[in-house]
């Protein structure tokens, strides 16, 4: 419906609806890709007064799939939590009086993680190389994986790391030299 | 007719426990009616508006246990507005005023207020058992009243209710003197519970057989509870998350080993899948396993768990088990009778992980299968025909294809033949839910073969009135018929209005029936309440008989129009 602003055709247009209402919300809810949907059912669904007016896809047919609201709400909550729930791990640093906790999900990759650790513990991570680890740094980031082994941070892709990492430990460079050399 | 004194007959009637049989007994003659009604202890009312509490009390003065159902089934799927009805308060009020010594109350789909719970708790000295399923309207304050006042409470069973959790100390309201608990299920509560009070309660309940915890109960509490209640038969785990190397986990393993009686396991409302090995010792004895609220458990961990469950009779699971996982079920669970596969992603684009393949595997591996609820991505006629051949013992068969009008993806045909095979093969079928692309033909089959069918749910199916007519004419034992989005109109509705008196109820929404048609039914059948549910009150503006009715719910009743209907419900 193209509206000519100057002529204000909208105001003088003859319509079947009540004054002030627009046909658009009705039409949108009529769009169901299902047969046997006569106009009235579509209208009836549209007239669910508190329903949102976003165009429904097949998945949003009211009451379909037929699962109890209690169950639907439970799964929805879990989904949201799974998406927003943090991945908190403990971080210890040699010589620090107490441990910290960080949410790995917050970082997009190793550089961001290192920056956060450096800020938190006031140290510098140093340069990572595949061959020599963090050779040359005073402190080296390590982590405990699901098998209980202590690994050097940075060897595996980020996604794999955050799923495997159970806790972090920042060790003194002198101790870590062993980790850097062993392949 | 009476060669025996009443006491003898009464003693004989004691052995007749099913509601149906007792109802039949009461129809034999006047004296049997009298003896039966005085000796009746348990009454089941499938529709709370079919009778009044006063008449119930008058007929059965010895009543001890009452089961009531309120809203129609489709209320589960948001098709019935919240305040439509189903209030339990008038029932409790009437029972409280009478001399009835109520001991057990079981409610389904009813509105239960805190006020009703409080009145309930104070009115019946010997009250023992409260079971609420899919109810709403109450808070933990109401539960506190039950806990505090029902001195001989044995059972408090809350299943899938919407409870307003005030995080109060309702659990602490069980007095120290309360030691009679046999069953406690609060899995559906979302708030914190007083863990200390819970531990003390379990410690002083030596008869506790069933305990279902909510999410707020952590693993270390679970471990302590199991140590105090090794006699448990039914366990619902709340939170099952923690470190597999911790002390708590070791203690938990020991606790599970002591629980030799657990036959039923559910919950895992929060789960860390790498800790499942502690459960293995009890898996071998399980007859019921409900993992349908545990989306965190899938893949190999889930498979491994199931492989330990050789005695399983009932399995409720999410579709993330996949067809492959169902294959494992088929190989392992030879005693399986009931399978429910729920969608793990109800709002998604219909990417269910199970298809017809999983169902065929289970049907081949589990010959005792008699009850099915299956949400799937797709179904084929060939699969349904195979399932029908493998499992002729189905009593309940509910299939839900996430795309409700999807045809057989292999042949592009409707699923008429598949469902036809099911009804033809399963001569004892009592409940059927259809989905997928379906024409009038499937209803012809249903009318012809489904002789024992009592409940039928239809959505987005059929081509014409003929579909509904086949069913109404053919299914002599039909009690509940619920239909949505089908092209059934007045011709079908009005063909045999007398039939509705033989049924509990009929629901039709988004069909072709008109206001005039509904009025006609109401006129011809004064023993029916014909309700028009019109949420946005479009009917107010337009009382034209030719207007299509959005939602109609009709049911037989002995007490006429109900007085508690909201404004948008017109009873014709």
XYZ file of C-alpha atoms in Angstrom:
755
model
C 0.000 0.000 0.000
C 1.796 3.067 -1.221
C 0.759 6.136 0.653
C 0.872 9.474 -1.034
C 1.862 11.718 1.791
C 0.543 14.924 0.213
C -2.864 13.587 -0.630
C -3.203 11.694 2.653
C -5.083 8.957 0.876
C -4.841 6.782 3.941
C -7.148 8.981 5.933
C -9.848 9.000 3.293
C -9.510 5.353 2.231
C -12.564 3.143 2.604
C -11.784 0.090 4.700
C -13.652 -2.648 6.484
C -11.762 -2.400 9.722
C -12.505 -0.227 12.681
C -11.133 3.274 12.426
C -7.558 3.370 13.566
C -6.909 -0.325 12.994
C -4.855 -1.476 10.083
C -5.328 -4.608 8.029
C -1.666 -5.413 8.132
C -1.512 -7.247 11.418
C -4.358 -9.487 10.287
C -2.700 -10.295 7.017
C 0.606 -11.195 8.589
C -0.928 -13.747 10.874
C -2.832 -15.225 7.974
C 0.416 -16.320 6.428
C 0.494 -19.925 7.457
C 1.925 -22.412 5.057
C -0.762 -24.950 5.935
C -3.831 -26.119 4.080
C -7.325 -26.011 5.549
C -6.476 -22.634 6.917
C -9.541 -20.663 6.026
C -9.557 -16.933 6.570
C -11.446 -17.121 9.775
C -8.927 -19.329 11.513
C -6.201 -17.008 10.427
C -8.125 -14.029 11.670
C -8.985 -15.751 14.864
C -5.352 -16.459 15.506
C -4.479 -12.886 14.693
C -7.032 -11.705 17.164
C -5.141 -13.213 20.039
C -4.907 -9.803 21.590
C -1.574 -10.113 23.322
C 0.113 -12.027 20.523
C 3.137 -10.410 18.975
C 2.707 -9.285 15.401
C 5.917 -10.797 14.061
C 5.131 -12.918 11.000
C 4.811 -16.481 12.246
C 6.825 -19.185 10.597
C 5.576 -22.759 10.570
C 7.249 -23.326 13.903
C 5.116 -20.675 15.530
C 1.685 -22.135 14.909
C -0.117 -21.751 18.221
C -0.090 -24.943 20.197
C 2.179 -26.837 17.820
C 4.135 -28.996 18.449
C 1.791 -30.195 21.159
C 3.977 -30.110 24.247
C 2.948 -28.947 27.677
C 3.842 -25.334 28.400
C 5.673 -26.467 31.502
C 8.001 -28.579 29.390
C 8.402 -25.891 26.755
C 9.305 -23.315 29.381
C 11.789 -25.665 31.022
C 13.621 -26.356 27.798
C 13.579 -22.701 26.869
C 15.165 -21.801 30.191
C 17.815 -24.432 29.722
C 18.578 -23.263 26.221
C 18.972 -19.700 27.367
C 21.182 -20.793 30.177
C 23.303 -22.955 27.965
C 23.788 -19.985 25.717
C 24.379 -17.434 28.403
C 25.833 -19.566 31.173
C 29.470 -18.879 31.770
C 32.427 -21.194 31.572
C 34.128 -20.206 34.762
C 37.554 -21.635 35.555
C 39.926 -21.021 38.413
C 43.149 -19.208 37.685
C 46.113 -19.540 39.975
C 49.424 -17.804 39.704
C 52.581 -18.913 41.405
C 53.245 -16.578 44.289
C 49.816 -14.977 44.303
C 48.042 -15.157 47.679
C 44.696 -16.246 46.275
C 43.097 -17.605 43.108
C 40.812 -15.850 40.682
C 38.006 -17.015 38.462
C 37.378 -16.032 34.856
C 34.676 -16.800 32.348
C 36.306 -18.277 29.254
C 33.202 -17.690 27.166
C 33.758 -13.987 27.393
C 36.915 -14.064 25.273
C 37.033 -14.571 21.551
C 40.547 -15.948 21.408
C 43.971 -16.290 22.986
C 45.076 -12.649 22.592
C 42.049 -11.446 24.540
C 42.535 -14.080 27.217
C 46.176 -13.170 27.689
C 45.365 -9.493 27.907
C 42.837 -10.213 30.648
C 45.282 -12.411 32.559
C 48.019 -9.837 32.235
C 45.723 -7.157 33.613
C 44.522 -9.365 36.416
C 47.905 -10.582 37.640
C 50.171 -7.812 36.443
C 52.597 -9.785 34.332
C 53.503 -10.238 30.705
C 52.846 -13.449 28.825
C 55.458 -13.089 26.174
C 55.606 -14.423 22.684
C 54.231 -17.831 21.769
C 55.907 -20.070 19.259
C 54.917 -23.596 18.371
C 58.434 -24.852 18.687
C 59.466 -23.250 21.908
C 56.262 -22.310 23.713
C 56.722 -19.103 25.664
C 60.461 -19.352 25.854
C 61.836 -16.157 27.215
C 58.833 -15.139 29.318
C 58.976 -14.828 33.046
C 55.522 -16.379 33.335
C 53.864 -19.055 31.242
C 50.137 -19.852 31.048
C 49.246 -23.501 31.484
C 45.960 -25.333 31.916
C 44.644 -28.618 33.238
C 42.618 -30.523 30.676
C 39.804 -33.033 31.073
C 42.259 -35.895 31.441
C 44.021 -34.156 34.306
C 47.149 -33.355 32.332
C 48.876 -29.968 32.519
C 49.162 -28.432 29.065
C 50.630 -25.305 27.533
C 48.026 -22.712 26.611
C 48.016 -21.888 22.919
C 48.734 -25.185 21.195
C 45.201 -26.116 20.172
C 42.457 -24.079 18.451
C 40.567 -21.753 20.781
C 37.251 -23.650 20.692
C 38.972 -26.890 21.547
C 40.835 -25.153 24.341
C 37.820 -23.669 26.083
C 36.008 -26.998 26.001
C 38.975 -28.862 27.408
C 40.197 -26.373 29.968
C 39.263 -27.092 33.578
C 41.559 -24.646 35.289
C 44.425 -22.316 34.533
C 47.767 -21.961 36.210
C 50.347 -19.335 35.478
C 53.729 -20.815 36.274
C 57.131 -19.218 36.588
C 59.090 -19.266 33.374
C 61.888 -21.259 34.985
C 59.536 -24.128 35.844
C 57.767 -23.929 32.551
C 60.883 -24.384 30.525
C 60.308 -28.101 30.859
C 56.863 -27.744 29.249
C 58.198 -25.675 26.387
C 60.877 -28.158 25.471
C 58.904 -31.362 25.658
C 57.063 -31.954 22.437
C -32.685 -60.722 44.615
C -30.778 -60.359 47.858
C -30.013 -63.745 49.358
C -27.122 -62.303 51.316
C -27.049 -59.686 54.038
C -25.728 -56.311 52.976
C -22.413 -56.809 54.755
C -21.638 -59.820 52.635
C -22.348 -57.966 49.418
C -20.274 -55.091 50.655
C -17.407 -57.438 51.318
C -17.709 -58.818 47.818
C -17.791 -55.327 46.354
C -14.546 -54.568 48.175
C -12.812 -56.723 45.638
C -14.174 -54.677 42.804
C -11.846 -51.756 42.550
C -11.989 -50.384 39.019
C -14.230 -47.361 38.625
C -15.900 -48.811 35.578
C -16.801 -52.012 37.347
C -18.118 -50.285 40.422
C -20.222 -48.031 38.222
C -21.656 -51.113 36.548
C -22.360 -52.757 39.897
C -24.373 -49.738 40.982
C -26.683 -50.135 37.987
C -27.792 -53.690 38.707
C -30.631 -52.936 41.084
C -31.688 -50.502 43.792
C -30.233 -52.438 46.681
C -26.892 -52.922 44.944
C -26.886 -49.224 44.163
C -27.407 -48.458 47.832
C -24.773 -50.847 49.108
C -22.294 -49.737 46.478
C -22.684 -46.049 47.211
C -22.151 -46.439 50.933
C -19.097 -48.586 50.461
C -17.523 -46.527 47.733
C -14.219 -45.003 48.814
C -12.669 -43.776 45.568
C -14.349 -41.625 42.936
C -12.954 -40.438 39.603
C -14.528 -37.405 37.911
C -13.072 -36.870 34.440
C -14.697 -33.487 33.947
C -15.256 -31.373 37.031
C -18.204 -29.639 35.342
C -20.131 -32.824 34.686
C -21.338 -33.041 38.288
C -21.488 -30.834 41.360
C -19.671 -31.375 44.668
C -23.017 -31.391 46.487
C -24.334 -34.314 44.470
C -21.070 -36.174 44.874
C -21.216 -35.783 48.637
C -24.863 -36.787 48.767
C -24.277 -39.989 46.867
C -20.994 -41.152 48.383
C -20.878 -40.255 52.068
C -17.985 -42.629 52.664
C -15.742 -40.974 50.120
C -12.035 -41.036 50.943
C -10.299 -40.401 47.648
C -11.305 -37.978 44.897
C -9.750 -37.498 41.466
C -10.786 -34.436 39.467
C -9.857 -33.192 36.049
C -10.563 -29.646 34.951
C -9.487 -28.038 31.714
C -9.716 -29.834 28.376
C -6.570 -31.557 27.153
C -5.748 -28.903 24.549
C -5.265 -26.455 27.409
C -1.836 -28.053 27.726
C -0.925 -26.448 24.417
C -2.114 -22.928 25.181
C -5.362 -23.317 23.265
C -7.499 -22.548 26.296
C -7.231 -19.130 27.937
C -5.946 -19.060 31.506
C -9.031 -18.167 33.429
C -11.374 -20.463 31.526
C -12.243 -22.416 34.637
C -11.485 -25.617 36.495
C -11.363 -24.131 39.983
C -10.980 -26.599 42.798
C -12.001 -24.224 45.598
C -15.770 -24.897 45.418
C -15.077 -28.616 45.722
C -12.876 -28.253 48.770
C -15.288 -25.817 50.341
C -18.216 -28.191 49.886
C -16.277 -31.212 51.111
C -15.005 -29.280 54.116
C -18.569 -28.365 55.099
C -19.692 -31.959 54.837
C -18.790 -34.914 57.021
C -16.619 -36.495 54.405
C -13.289 -37.693 55.777
C -11.252 -36.902 52.714
C -7.865 -38.579 52.654
C -6.696 -38.242 49.101
C -7.093 -35.576 46.423
C -5.706 -35.921 42.899
C -6.124 -33.020 40.508
C -5.227 -32.558 36.888
C -5.390 -29.340 34.886
C -7.145 -27.438 37.609
C -6.744 -24.013 39.112
C -5.648 -24.426 42.696
C -5.333 -21.357 44.902
C -3.331 -21.037 48.100
C -6.642 -20.459 49.779
C -7.912 -23.861 48.649
C -4.745 -25.565 49.817
C -5.003 -23.916 53.180
C -8.652 -24.868 53.557
C -7.799 -28.400 52.474
C -5.019 -28.676 55.016
C -7.228 -27.546 57.890
C -10.427 -29.417 57.094
C -9.533 -33.087 56.974
C -7.794 -34.612 59.948
C -6.743 -37.772 58.163
C -5.673 -36.180 54.935
C -2.881 -38.289 53.501
C -2.228 -37.671 49.861
C -2.140 -34.677 47.515
C -1.271 -35.159 43.852
C -1.284 -32.142 41.530
C -0.617 -32.600 37.836
C -0.411 -29.679 35.402
C -2.174 -27.389 37.814
C -1.613 -23.700 38.445
C -2.665 -20.841 40.663
C -0.794 -21.671 43.828
C 2.449 -20.645 45.455
C 4.826 -22.246 47.911
C 2.728 -20.606 50.648
C -0.034 -23.070 49.874
C 2.470 -25.915 50.131
C 3.610 -24.560 53.479
C 0.038 -24.866 54.755
C -0.157 -28.479 53.612
C 3.183 -29.269 55.224
C 2.301 -27.581 58.478
C -1.240 -28.816 58.975
C -1.559 -32.300 57.506
C -0.237 -34.301 60.401
C -0.451 -37.671 58.702
C 0.658 -36.641 55.262
C 2.023 -39.532 53.240
C 2.193 -38.144 49.770
C 2.897 -34.747 48.256
C 3.364 -35.206 44.542
C 3.722 -32.156 42.302
C 4.033 -32.948 38.610
C 4.691 -30.265 36.041
C 2.758 -27.520 37.803
C 3.286 -23.811 37.327
C 4.040 -22.777 40.884
C 4.849 -19.295 41.962
C 7.892 -19.984 44.073
C 8.224 -17.537 46.937
C 11.391 -19.276 48.028
C 9.812 -19.519 51.427
C 10.630 -22.204 53.878
C 7.738 -24.478 53.036
C 9.895 -27.544 53.616
C 10.696 -26.333 57.099
C 6.975 -26.245 57.803
C 6.813 -30.011 58.138
C 6.741 -30.414 61.914
C 9.247 -32.609 63.696
C 6.379 -34.944 64.458
C 5.797 -35.617 60.776
C 7.379 -38.977 60.095
C 4.822 -40.503 57.784
C 6.033 -39.375 54.370
C 6.125 -42.050 51.704
C 6.342 -39.856 48.627
C 7.686 -36.342 48.100
C 7.986 -34.849 44.638
C 8.836 -31.173 44.238
C 10.831 -31.377 41.018
C 8.736 -28.716 39.311
C 9.544 -25.985 41.825
C 12.011 -23.502 40.484
C 13.201 -21.889 43.680
C 15.650 -22.622 46.449
C 14.735 -25.040 49.211
C 16.032 -25.200 52.712
C 18.547 -28.016 52.336
C 18.974 -28.572 56.045
C 15.242 -28.928 56.508
C 15.131 -31.349 53.596
C 17.847 -33.515 55.088
C 16.141 -33.594 58.461
C 12.802 -34.410 56.877
C 14.237 -37.330 54.941
C 16.058 -38.555 58.047
C 12.844 -38.791 60.013
C 10.837 -40.436 57.214
C 11.674 -44.136 57.399
C 8.865 -45.025 54.978
C 10.030 -42.698 52.243
C 9.943 -44.595 48.984
C 9.725 -41.849 46.397
C 11.771 -38.647 46.384
C 11.993 -36.259 43.440
C 14.144 -33.205 43.952
C 14.229 -29.896 42.131
C 17.095 -28.185 40.435
C 18.110 -26.303 43.535
C 19.233 -29.454 45.325
C 22.949 -29.885 44.676
C 24.908 -33.079 44.434
C 26.360 -33.085 47.914
C 22.882 -32.854 49.390
C 21.769 -35.683 47.111
C 24.566 -37.806 48.471
C 23.536 -37.091 52.060
C 19.894 -37.822 51.299
C 20.706 -41.140 49.672
C 22.760 -42.165 52.681
C 19.754 -41.492 54.885
C 17.238 -43.143 52.558
C 18.769 -46.241 50.997
C 15.271 -47.759 50.855
C 14.167 -45.412 48.059
C 12.339 -46.985 45.143
C 11.856 -43.874 43.028
C 14.449 -41.115 42.755
C 14.357 -37.805 40.917
C 17.733 -36.106 40.808
C 17.874 -32.324 40.822
C 21.279 -31.016 40.000
C 23.910 -33.491 38.874
C 26.870 -31.276 38.166
C 30.298 -31.364 39.637
C 33.810 -32.575 39.468
C 34.266 -36.312 38.931
C 37.470 -36.275 40.951
C 36.007 -34.771 44.063
C 35.364 -36.379 47.417
C 31.642 -35.766 47.059
C 31.530 -37.805 43.914
C 33.262 -40.727 45.578
C 30.798 -40.581 48.421
C 27.972 -40.451 45.899
C 29.204 -43.621 44.225
C 29.099 -45.386 47.567
C 25.636 -44.027 48.292
C 24.272 -45.330 45.004
C 25.730 -48.740 45.671
C 23.733 -48.888 48.880
C 20.467 -48.065 47.134
C 19.475 -51.496 46.013
C 15.766 -50.750 45.684
C 15.702 -47.936 43.150
C 13.515 -48.951 40.221
C 12.622 -45.566 38.858
C 14.974 -42.693 38.009
C 14.208 -39.224 36.675
C 15.291 -35.593 36.767
C 18.882 -34.715 35.942
C 17.549 -31.208 35.589
C 21.115 -30.026 35.390
C 23.680 -32.556 34.308
C 27.390 -32.928 33.707
C 27.580 -35.924 31.406
C 30.967 -37.155 32.504
C 29.712 -38.137 35.939
C 27.243 -40.794 34.895
C 29.279 -43.834 35.929
C 28.144 -43.445 39.544
C 24.658 -44.328 38.364
C 25.600 -47.567 36.615
C 25.129 -49.784 39.687
C 21.440 -48.931 39.856
C 20.765 -49.034 36.111
C 20.476 -52.784 35.975
C 17.331 -52.742 38.116
C 15.590 -49.752 36.623
C 12.125 -50.213 35.187
C 11.430 -46.532 34.559
C 13.939 -43.963 33.291
C 12.956 -40.388 32.543
C 15.671 -38.285 30.939
C 13.291 -35.976 29.146
C 14.425 -32.939 31.097
C 18.121 -33.577 30.586
C 19.222 -32.093 27.280
C 22.791 -32.099 28.539
C 22.869 -35.863 28.320
C 23.310 -37.170 24.809
C 25.669 -38.939 22.470
C 27.935 -41.673 23.755
C 27.392 -40.918 27.431
C 23.681 -41.416 26.991
C 24.204 -44.553 24.935
C 26.460 -46.018 27.597
C 23.923 -45.309 30.294
C 21.139 -46.998 28.375
C 23.257 -50.043 27.714
C 23.216 -50.701 31.438
C 19.422 -50.606 31.631
C 18.378 -54.056 30.546
C 15.180 -54.248 32.562
C 13.678 -50.987 31.420
C 9.912 -51.017 30.889
C 9.314 -47.321 30.418
C 11.683 -44.835 28.835
C 11.098 -41.085 28.454
C 13.823 -39.408 26.469
C 14.655 -36.386 24.306
C 15.053 -36.678 20.562
C 18.748 -35.894 20.815
C 19.078 -39.612 21.423
C 18.822 -39.908 17.650
C 17.876 -42.896 15.527
C 21.192 -44.461 16.420
C 20.465 -44.159 20.120
C 17.060 -45.708 19.599
C 18.891 -48.575 17.957
C 20.779 -49.053 21.214
C 17.474 -49.028 23.075
C 16.159 -51.679 20.712
C 19.152 -53.916 21.398
C 19.201 -53.418 25.147
C 15.695 -52.891 26.480
C 13.848 -56.044 25.600
C 11.232 -55.489 28.279
C 10.285 -52.054 26.982
C 6.543 -51.310 27.059
C 6.385 -47.549 26.901
C 8.510 -45.105 24.933
C 8.192 -41.332 24.878
C 10.512 -39.263 22.718
C 10.155 -35.520 23.290
C 11.542 -32.722 21.111
C 14.639 -31.078 22.545
C 14.154 -28.012 20.430
C 10.462 -27.143 20.329
C 10.993 -23.711 18.881
C 13.573 -24.705 16.329
C 13.101 -25.175 12.636
C 11.900 -28.719 13.200
C 15.310 -30.298 13.281
C 14.308 -33.283 15.326
C 17.002 -35.858 15.512
C 14.701 -38.836 15.170
C 12.919 -40.125 12.114
C 10.902 -43.161 11.172
C 14.075 -45.241 11.317
C 14.410 -45.013 15.078
C 10.820 -46.059 15.586
C 11.162 -49.052 13.283
C 14.272 -50.191 15.151
C 12.512 -50.009 18.500
C 9.442 -51.809 17.192
C 11.633 -54.628 15.914
C 13.679 -54.945 19.077
C 10.980 -54.419 21.688
C 8.003 -56.683 21.000
C 6.266 -55.727 24.252
C 5.908 -52.101 23.214
C 2.348 -50.960 23.869
C 2.506 -47.222 24.491
C 4.141 -44.595 22.316
C 4.569 -40.851 22.213
C 6.916 -39.928 19.401
C 7.931 -36.474 18.191
C 9.832 -36.821 14.961
C 11.081 -35.122 11.857
C 9.233 -37.363 9.415
C 7.349 -40.622 9.018
C 6.696 -42.990 6.155
C 3.819 -45.323 5.421
C 6.254 -48.197 5.051
C 7.630 -47.579 8.513
C 4.180 -47.413 10.092
C 3.160 -50.608 8.362
C 6.280 -52.339 9.684
C 5.682 -51.004 13.175
C 2.095 -52.229 13.050
C 3.295 -55.694 12.124
C 6.006 -55.776 14.794
C 3.882 -54.405 17.613
C 0.224 -55.374 17.473
C -0.233 -54.611 21.156
C -0.388 -50.846 21.108
C -2.853 -49.341 23.563
C -1.619 -45.779 23.086
C -0.144 -44.510 19.823
C 0.658 -40.832 19.582
C 2.706 -39.612 16.716
C 3.712 -36.019 16.275
C 5.553 -34.995 13.158
C 6.993 -31.558 13.805
C 5.695 -30.301 10.482
C 2.048 -31.205 10.999
C 1.121 -31.698 7.356
C 4.191 -33.442 6.103
C 3.561 -36.290 3.679
C 5.558 -39.492 3.405
C 8.893 -38.039 2.228
C 9.705 -41.085 0.114
C 6.440 -41.419 -1.799
C 4.958 -37.954 -1.201
C 1.705 -39.659 -0.284
C -0.473 -38.923 2.730
C 0.041 -41.140 5.767
C -3.427 -42.691 5.542
C -2.162 -46.196 4.797
C 0.372 -46.137 7.595
C -2.086 -45.142 10.292
C -4.624 -47.467 8.728
C -2.218 -50.334 9.307
C -1.801 -49.320 12.930
C -5.530 -49.313 13.692
C -6.082 -52.519 11.821
C -3.300 -54.380 13.558
C -3.652 -52.987 17.069
C -7.032 -54.273 18.052
C -6.711 -52.991 21.599
C -5.887 -49.408 20.655
C -7.492 -46.980 23.104
C -5.741 -43.728 22.355
C -4.565 -42.312 19.050
C -3.021 -39.003 17.995
C -2.447 -38.351 14.322
C -0.208 -36.014 12.391
C 1.276 -35.602 8.960
C -0.583 -35.187 5.711
C -3.897 -37.017 6.097
C -7.047 -37.248 4.012
C -10.560 -38.526 4.773
C -9.292 -42.019 4.030
C -7.464 -42.442 7.330
C -10.710 -41.683 9.152
C -12.483 -44.336 7.148
C -9.921 -46.812 8.466
C -10.261 -45.523 12.005
C -14.023 -45.824 11.917
C -13.771 -49.334 10.498
C -11.065 -50.816 12.680
C -10.510 -48.829 15.859
C -13.209 -50.563 17.851
C -11.699 -49.954 21.269
C -10.687 -46.367 20.625
C -11.548 -44.040 23.482
C -9.552 -40.923 22.733
C -8.669 -39.398 19.382
C -6.662 -36.232 18.679
C -6.725 -34.748 15.206
C -4.892 -31.710 13.845
C -4.559 -30.230 10.354
C -6.134 -33.284 8.716
C -8.969 -34.469 6.460
C -10.627 -33.034 3.361
C -14.291 -32.867 4.331
C -17.030 -33.622 6.837
C -16.792 -37.270 5.845
C -13.671 -37.646 7.964
C -15.433 -36.701 11.174
C -18.508 -38.724 10.244
C -16.519 -41.912 9.745
C -15.161 -41.555 13.249
C -18.437 -40.665 14.952
C -20.244 -43.511 13.249
C -17.565 -46.114 13.650
C -15.903 -45.694 17.022
C -18.484 -46.946 19.447
C -16.329 -46.546 22.517
C -15.174 -43.036 21.785
C -15.106 -40.847 24.890
C -12.936 -37.902 24.004
C -12.554 -36.304 20.610
C -10.382 -33.255 20.112
C -9.971 -31.589 16.763
C -8.101 -28.515 15.608
C -7.691 -26.936 12.207
C -9.765 -29.412 10.200
C -12.444 -28.718 7.590
C -15.277 -30.237 9.649
C -18.437 -28.187 9.702
C -22.034 -28.229 10.825
C -23.026 -31.220 8.717
C -20.594 -33.423 10.618
C -21.320 -31.811 13.966
C -25.081 -32.245 13.668
C -25.242 -35.697 12.121
C -25.678 -37.537 15.420
C -25.914 -35.205 18.395
C -27.069 -38.047 20.629
C -23.584 -39.509 20.310
C -22.119 -36.691 22.402
C -24.042 -37.856 25.421
C -22.127 -41.124 25.257
C -18.857 -39.225 25.308
C -17.119 -37.142 27.935
C -16.334 -34.229 25.623
C -15.746 -32.844 22.150
C -13.317 -30.050 21.333
C -13.257 -28.315 17.991
C -11.109 -25.294 17.221
C -10.332 -23.539 13.964
C -12.762 -25.792 12.116
C -15.769 -24.884 10.004
C -18.556 -25.162 12.552
C -20.758 -22.118 12.846
C -22.509 -20.434 15.719
C -25.804 -21.633 14.292
C -24.576 -25.225 14.238
C -23.468 -25.032 17.850
C -26.764 -23.486 18.880
C -28.525 -26.351 17.197
C -26.610 -28.916 19.210
C -27.349 -27.051 22.428
C -31.059 -26.881 21.605
C -31.376 -30.559 20.796
C -29.273 -31.784 23.712
C -30.042 -30.059 26.999
C -27.784 -32.559 28.755
C -24.758 -30.989 27.080
C -22.985 -27.749 27.851
C -21.918 -26.219 24.563
C -19.263 -23.608 25.262
C -18.058 -21.076 22.736
C -14.686 -19.685 23.732
C -14.169 -16.354 22.097
C -11.171 -14.619 23.559
C -11.254 -11.384 21.689
C -14.979 -11.157 21.845
C -15.539 -10.896 18.139
C -18.894 -12.557 18.732
C -20.104 -9.573 20.645
C -20.053 -7.493 17.531
C -21.519 -10.072 15.284
C -24.179 -12.525 16.436
C -24.697 -13.925 12.985
C -25.402 -17.648 13.100
C -23.321 -18.147 10.000
C -20.246 -16.877 11.844
C -17.585 -19.526 12.211
C -16.754 -20.455 15.748
C -13.117 -20.274 16.759
C -13.254 -22.660 19.701
C -16.060 -24.913 20.799
C -15.968 -27.255 23.757
C -18.956 -29.387 24.524
C -19.400 -31.915 27.294
C -22.157 -33.887 28.941
C -23.240 -32.753 32.349
C -25.848 -33.478 34.986
C -25.801 -30.031 36.461
C -26.449 -27.635 33.600
C -24.578 -24.435 32.861
C -21.654 -23.650 35.075
C -21.725 -20.337 36.911
C -18.019 -19.617 36.941
C -17.385 -19.070 33.233
C -15.475 -15.912 32.305
C -16.986 -13.275 30.044
C -15.562 -14.564 26.844
C -17.163 -17.994 27.250
C -20.770 -18.274 26.116
C -22.678 -21.358 27.093
C -25.418 -21.841 24.559
